Coordinates of C-alpha atoms in Angstrom, one line a residue:
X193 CA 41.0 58.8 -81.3
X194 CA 38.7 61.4 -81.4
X195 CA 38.6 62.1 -85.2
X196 CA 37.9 58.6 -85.2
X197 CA 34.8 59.1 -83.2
X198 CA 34.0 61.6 -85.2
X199 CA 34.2 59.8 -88.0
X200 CA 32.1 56.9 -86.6
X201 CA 29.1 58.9 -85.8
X202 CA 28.6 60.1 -89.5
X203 CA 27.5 56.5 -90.1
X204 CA 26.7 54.4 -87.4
X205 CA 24.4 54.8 -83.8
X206 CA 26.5 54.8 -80.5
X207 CA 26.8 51.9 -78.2
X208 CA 23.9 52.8 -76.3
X209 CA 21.6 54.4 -79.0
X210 CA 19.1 52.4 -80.9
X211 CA 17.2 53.3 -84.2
X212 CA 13.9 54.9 -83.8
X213 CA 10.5 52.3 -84.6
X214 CA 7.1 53.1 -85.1
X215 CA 4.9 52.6 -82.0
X216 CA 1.9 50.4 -83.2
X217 CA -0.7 50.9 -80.4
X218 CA -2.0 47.6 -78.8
X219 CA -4.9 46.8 -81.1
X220 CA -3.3 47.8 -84.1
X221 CA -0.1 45.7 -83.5
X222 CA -3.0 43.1 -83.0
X223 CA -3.7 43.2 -85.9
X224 CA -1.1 43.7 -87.5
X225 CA 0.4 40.3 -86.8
X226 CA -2.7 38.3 -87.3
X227 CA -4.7 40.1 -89.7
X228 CA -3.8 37.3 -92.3
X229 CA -4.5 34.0 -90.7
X230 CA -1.5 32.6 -93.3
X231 CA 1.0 35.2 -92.6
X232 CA 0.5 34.5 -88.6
X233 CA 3.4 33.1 -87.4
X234 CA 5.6 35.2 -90.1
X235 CA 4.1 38.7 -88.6
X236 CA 3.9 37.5 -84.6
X237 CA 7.5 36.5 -85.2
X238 CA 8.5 40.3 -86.9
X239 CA 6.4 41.9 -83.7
X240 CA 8.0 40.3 -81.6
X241 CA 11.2 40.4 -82.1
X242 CA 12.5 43.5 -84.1
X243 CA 13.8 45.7 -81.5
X244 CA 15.5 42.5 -80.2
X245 CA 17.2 41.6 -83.8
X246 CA 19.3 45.1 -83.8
X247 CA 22.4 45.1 -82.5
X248 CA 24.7 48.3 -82.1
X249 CA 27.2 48.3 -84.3
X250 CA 31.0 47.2 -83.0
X251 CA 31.8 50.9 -83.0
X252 CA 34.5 50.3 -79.6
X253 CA 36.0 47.5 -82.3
X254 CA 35.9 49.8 -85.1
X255 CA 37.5 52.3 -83.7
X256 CA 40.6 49.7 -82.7
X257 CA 41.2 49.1 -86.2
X258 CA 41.7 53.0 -86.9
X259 CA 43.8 53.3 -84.8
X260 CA 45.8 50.6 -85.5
X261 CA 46.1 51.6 -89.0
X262 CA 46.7 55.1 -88.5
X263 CA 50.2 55.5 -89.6
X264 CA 53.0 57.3 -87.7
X265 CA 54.8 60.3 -89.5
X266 CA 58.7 59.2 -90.3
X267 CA 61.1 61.2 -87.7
X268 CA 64.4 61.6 -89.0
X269 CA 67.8 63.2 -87.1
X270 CA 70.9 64.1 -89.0
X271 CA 74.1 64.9 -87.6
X272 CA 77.6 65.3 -89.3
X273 CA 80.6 67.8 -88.6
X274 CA 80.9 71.0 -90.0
X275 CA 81.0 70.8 -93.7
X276 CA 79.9 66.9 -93.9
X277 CA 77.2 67.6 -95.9
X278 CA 74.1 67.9 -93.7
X279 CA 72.5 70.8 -96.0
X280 CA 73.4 68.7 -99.5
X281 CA 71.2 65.7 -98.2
X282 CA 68.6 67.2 -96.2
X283 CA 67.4 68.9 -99.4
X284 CA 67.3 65.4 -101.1
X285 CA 65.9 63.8 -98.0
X286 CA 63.0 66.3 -98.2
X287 CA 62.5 65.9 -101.7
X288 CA 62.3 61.9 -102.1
X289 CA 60.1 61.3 -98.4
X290 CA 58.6 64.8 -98.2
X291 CA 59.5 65.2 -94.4
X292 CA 59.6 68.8 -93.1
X293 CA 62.9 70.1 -92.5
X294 CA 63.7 71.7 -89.1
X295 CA 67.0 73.6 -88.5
X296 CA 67.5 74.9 -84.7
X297 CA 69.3 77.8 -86.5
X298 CA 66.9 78.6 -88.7
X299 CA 63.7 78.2 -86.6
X300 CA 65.5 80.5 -84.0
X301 CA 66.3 83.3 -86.3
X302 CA 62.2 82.9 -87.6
X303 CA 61.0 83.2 -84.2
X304 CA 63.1 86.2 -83.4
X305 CA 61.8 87.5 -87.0
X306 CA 57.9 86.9 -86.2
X307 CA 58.7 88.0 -82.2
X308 CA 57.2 85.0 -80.9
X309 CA 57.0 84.7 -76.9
X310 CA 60.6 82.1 -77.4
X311 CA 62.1 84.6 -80.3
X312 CA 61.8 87.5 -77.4
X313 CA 63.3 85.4 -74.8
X314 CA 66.0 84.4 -77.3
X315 CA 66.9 88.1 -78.8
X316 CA 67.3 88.8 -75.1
X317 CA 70.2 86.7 -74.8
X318 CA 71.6 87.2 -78.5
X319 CA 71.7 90.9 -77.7
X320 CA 74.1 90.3 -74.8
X321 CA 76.5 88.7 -76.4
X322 CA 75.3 85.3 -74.6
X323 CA 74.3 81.7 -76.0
X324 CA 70.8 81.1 -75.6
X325 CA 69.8 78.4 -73.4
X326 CA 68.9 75.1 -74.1
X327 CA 65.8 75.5 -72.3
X328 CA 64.5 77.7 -74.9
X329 CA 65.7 76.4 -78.6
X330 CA 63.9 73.2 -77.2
X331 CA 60.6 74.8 -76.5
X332 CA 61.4 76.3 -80.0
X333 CA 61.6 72.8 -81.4
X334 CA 59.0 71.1 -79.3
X335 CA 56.6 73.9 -80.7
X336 CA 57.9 73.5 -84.4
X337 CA 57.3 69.6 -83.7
X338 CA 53.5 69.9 -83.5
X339 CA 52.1 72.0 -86.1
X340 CA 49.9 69.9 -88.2
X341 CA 52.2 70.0 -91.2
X342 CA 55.1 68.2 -89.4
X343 CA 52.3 65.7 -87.5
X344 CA 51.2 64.7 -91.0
X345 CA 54.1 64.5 -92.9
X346 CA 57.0 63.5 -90.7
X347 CA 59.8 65.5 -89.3
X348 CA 63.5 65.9 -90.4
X349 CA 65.9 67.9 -87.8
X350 CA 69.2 69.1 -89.0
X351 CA 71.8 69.2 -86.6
X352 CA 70.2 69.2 -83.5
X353 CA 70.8 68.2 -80.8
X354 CA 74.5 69.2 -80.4
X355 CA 75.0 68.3 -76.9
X356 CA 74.2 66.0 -74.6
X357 CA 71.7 68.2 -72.3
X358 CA 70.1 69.3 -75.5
X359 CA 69.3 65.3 -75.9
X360 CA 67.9 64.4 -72.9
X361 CA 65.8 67.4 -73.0
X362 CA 64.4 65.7 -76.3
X363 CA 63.9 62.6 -74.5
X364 CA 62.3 64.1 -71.4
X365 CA 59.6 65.4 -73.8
X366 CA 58.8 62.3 -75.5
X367 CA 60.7 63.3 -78.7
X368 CA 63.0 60.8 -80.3
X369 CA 63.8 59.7 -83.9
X370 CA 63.0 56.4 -85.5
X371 CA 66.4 56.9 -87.1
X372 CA 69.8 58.9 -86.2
X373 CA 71.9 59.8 -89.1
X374 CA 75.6 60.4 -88.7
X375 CA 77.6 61.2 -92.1
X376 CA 81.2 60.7 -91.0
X377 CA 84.2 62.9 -92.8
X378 CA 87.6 62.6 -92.2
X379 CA 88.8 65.8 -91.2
X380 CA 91.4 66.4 -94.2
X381 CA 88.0 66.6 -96.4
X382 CA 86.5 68.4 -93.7
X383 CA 89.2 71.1 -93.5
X384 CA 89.6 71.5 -97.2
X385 CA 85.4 71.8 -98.2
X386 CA 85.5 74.9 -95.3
X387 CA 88.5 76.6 -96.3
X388 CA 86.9 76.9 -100.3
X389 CA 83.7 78.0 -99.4
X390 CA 82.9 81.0 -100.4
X391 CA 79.9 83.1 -99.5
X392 CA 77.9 85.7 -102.7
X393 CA 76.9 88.5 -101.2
X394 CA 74.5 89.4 -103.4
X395 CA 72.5 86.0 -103.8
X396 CA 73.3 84.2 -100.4
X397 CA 74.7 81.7 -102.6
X398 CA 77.1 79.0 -101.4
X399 CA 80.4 78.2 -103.6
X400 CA 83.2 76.1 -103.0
X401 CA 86.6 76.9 -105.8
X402 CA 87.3 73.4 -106.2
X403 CA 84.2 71.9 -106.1
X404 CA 81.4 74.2 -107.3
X405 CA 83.2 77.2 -108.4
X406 CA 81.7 80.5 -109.4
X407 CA 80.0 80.3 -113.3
X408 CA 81.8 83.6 -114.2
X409 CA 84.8 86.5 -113.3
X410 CA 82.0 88.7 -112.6
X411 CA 80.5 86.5 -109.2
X412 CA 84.1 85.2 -108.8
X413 CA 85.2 88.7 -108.0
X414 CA 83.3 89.6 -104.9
X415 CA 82.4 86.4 -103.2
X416 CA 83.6 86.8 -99.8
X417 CA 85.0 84.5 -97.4
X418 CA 83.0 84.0 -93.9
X419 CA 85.5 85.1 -90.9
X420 CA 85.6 81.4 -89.5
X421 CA 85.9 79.6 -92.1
X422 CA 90.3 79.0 -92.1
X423 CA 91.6 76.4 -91.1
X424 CA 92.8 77.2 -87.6
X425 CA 88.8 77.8 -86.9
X426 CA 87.8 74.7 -88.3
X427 CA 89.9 72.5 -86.4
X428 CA 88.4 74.1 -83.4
X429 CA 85.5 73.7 -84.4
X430 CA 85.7 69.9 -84.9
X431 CA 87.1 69.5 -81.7
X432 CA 84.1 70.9 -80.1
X433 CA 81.5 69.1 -82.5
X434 CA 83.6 65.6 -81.6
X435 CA 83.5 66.8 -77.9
X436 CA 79.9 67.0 -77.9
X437 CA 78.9 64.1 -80.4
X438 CA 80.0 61.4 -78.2
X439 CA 77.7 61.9 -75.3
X440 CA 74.7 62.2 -78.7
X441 CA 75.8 59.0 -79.8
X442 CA 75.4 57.5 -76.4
X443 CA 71.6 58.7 -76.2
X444 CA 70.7 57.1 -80.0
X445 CA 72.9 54.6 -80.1
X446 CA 69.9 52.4 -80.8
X447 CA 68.7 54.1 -83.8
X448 CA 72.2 55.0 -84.9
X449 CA 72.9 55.2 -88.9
X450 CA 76.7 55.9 -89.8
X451 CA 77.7 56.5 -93.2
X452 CA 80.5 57.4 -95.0
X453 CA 80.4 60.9 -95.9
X454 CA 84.0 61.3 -98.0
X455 CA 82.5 59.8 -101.3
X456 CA 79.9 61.8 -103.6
X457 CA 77.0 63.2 -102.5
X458 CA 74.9 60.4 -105.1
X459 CA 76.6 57.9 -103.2
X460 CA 75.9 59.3 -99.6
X461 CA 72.4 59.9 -100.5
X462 CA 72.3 56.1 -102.0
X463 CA 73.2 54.7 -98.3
X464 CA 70.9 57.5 -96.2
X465 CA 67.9 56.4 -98.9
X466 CA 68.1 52.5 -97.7
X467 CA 68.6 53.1 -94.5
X468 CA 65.0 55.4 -94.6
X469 CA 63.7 53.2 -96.9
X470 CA 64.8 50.3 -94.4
X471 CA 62.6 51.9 -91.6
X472 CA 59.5 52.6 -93.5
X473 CA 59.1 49.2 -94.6
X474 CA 59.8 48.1 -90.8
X475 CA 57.2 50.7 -90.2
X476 CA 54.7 49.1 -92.9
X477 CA 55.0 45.6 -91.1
X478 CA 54.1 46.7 -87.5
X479 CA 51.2 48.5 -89.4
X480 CA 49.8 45.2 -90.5
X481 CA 50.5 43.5 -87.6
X482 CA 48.7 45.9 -85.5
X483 CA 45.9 46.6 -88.3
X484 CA 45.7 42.0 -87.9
X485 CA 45.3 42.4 -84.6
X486 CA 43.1 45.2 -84.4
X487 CA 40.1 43.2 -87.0
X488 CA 41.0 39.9 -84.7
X489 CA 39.8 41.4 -81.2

């Protein structure tokens, strides 16, 4: 609201500011207005009534149909097992609706990095061998949330939250998507995709043997496999994420978006890109309802 003041004032005079007239002294307004016995009732009638004729502009009015058309940035959560995908189509999320994307992982290990007041708190912890509390990556996220980049262009977080208290501490700060994404594996795929991955040491990059295998001998030969990434760790692994998804579900039930995350990445996209798609256009209707309303009052 204020930068719609703001804007306001560049070109029009506040409710209770008028435009500054000429004083005419007594004889000169005198004659003024009768000076020309032909023009008299023209000139008595400008006299008499020009401070009356101006009216303050509807600023209070203008300044309701800003607001109303000032457009909320898209907020987006994605959520998916280990290996369903979440990396794959937050890259093409972020490409086609230029949202910023937030990973609790990666934030964390970039606040520890710049030492920032939440990265100390959390090294602290790290250090010890200990998980850091909630209490903290949310603070981490809840800052992340409003720097001006993600207030303008919309927010996409990636895997988070994980548990049911990380949730409701989401809620309890006001912060909910306008859409919940869950890509849904079966766990056969699930197990397979983690036990080929395979980790370059040299470029950070990701391959899988069956499905994107190494381009030569050369990288094939010293890509490494991370230490949790068998099958006996998976399956414990799923167990936990399906342990803790349930109570998520629960909390965004309303906003929920399943989709079927065994076919191609194309086709995954295809489904996540009208669901999106479906909101926005939601979004663009309440927008001209609201802008409708805003001219009518």
């Amino acid at each position: 609201m204020a930068a719609s003041l703001s804007y306001f004032s560049g070109v029009s005079l506040s409710a209770t500011e008028k435009p500054s007239i000429p004083s005419l002294s007594t004889s000169h307004n005198r004659r003024a207005c009768f000076s020309n016995s032909s023009r008299n009732k023209y000139k008595h009638h400008d006299c008499a009534s020009l401070s009356s004729r101006w009216k303050p502009p509807c600023t209070a009015r203008a300044i309701k149909i800003v607001a109303a058309a000032k457009k909320e940035p898209l907020k987006v959560m994605i959520a998916g097992a280990p290996a369903s995908g979440k990396g794959t189509q937050c890259e093409l999320i972020k490409n086609k609706f230029g949202l910023v994307h937030i990973s609790a992982g990666d934030l964390l290990r970039a606040e520890i990095a710049t030492g920032s007041e939440n990265g100390k708190k959390a090294k602290e912890f790290m250090e010890k061998g200990m998980l850091v509390p909630d209490e903290i990556v949310v603070m981490m996220v809840k800052d992340r949330l409003m720097k001006p980049d993600v207030e303008q262009n919309g927010w996409l977080l990636d895997g988070y939250p994980r548990s049911l208290s990380q949730a409701m501490a989401l809620e309890n700060l006001g912060i909910r998507p306008d859409i919940f994404i869950l890509l849904e594996v079966s766990d056969e795929l699930l197990v397979e995709r983690v036990v080929g991955r395979r980790l370059d040491p040299v470029t950070g990059k990701i391959y899988h043997l069956k499905y994107s295998p190494p381009e030569n001998e050369e990288i094939a030969s010293r890509l490494t496999q991370r230490f949790d990434d068998t099958e006996e760790k998976v399956k414990l692994r799923l167990k936990t994420h399906y342990q803790n998804v349930e109570s998520v579900i629960a909390i965004y039930e309303s906003v929920m978006f399943k989709v079927n995350g065994d076919v191609s990445k194309e086709e995954v996209f295809a489904e996540i890109d009208k669901g999106i798609s479906s909101i926005l256009e939601n979004n663009r209707t309440l927008d001209s309802a609201s802008m409708a309303a805003g001219v009518a009052q």
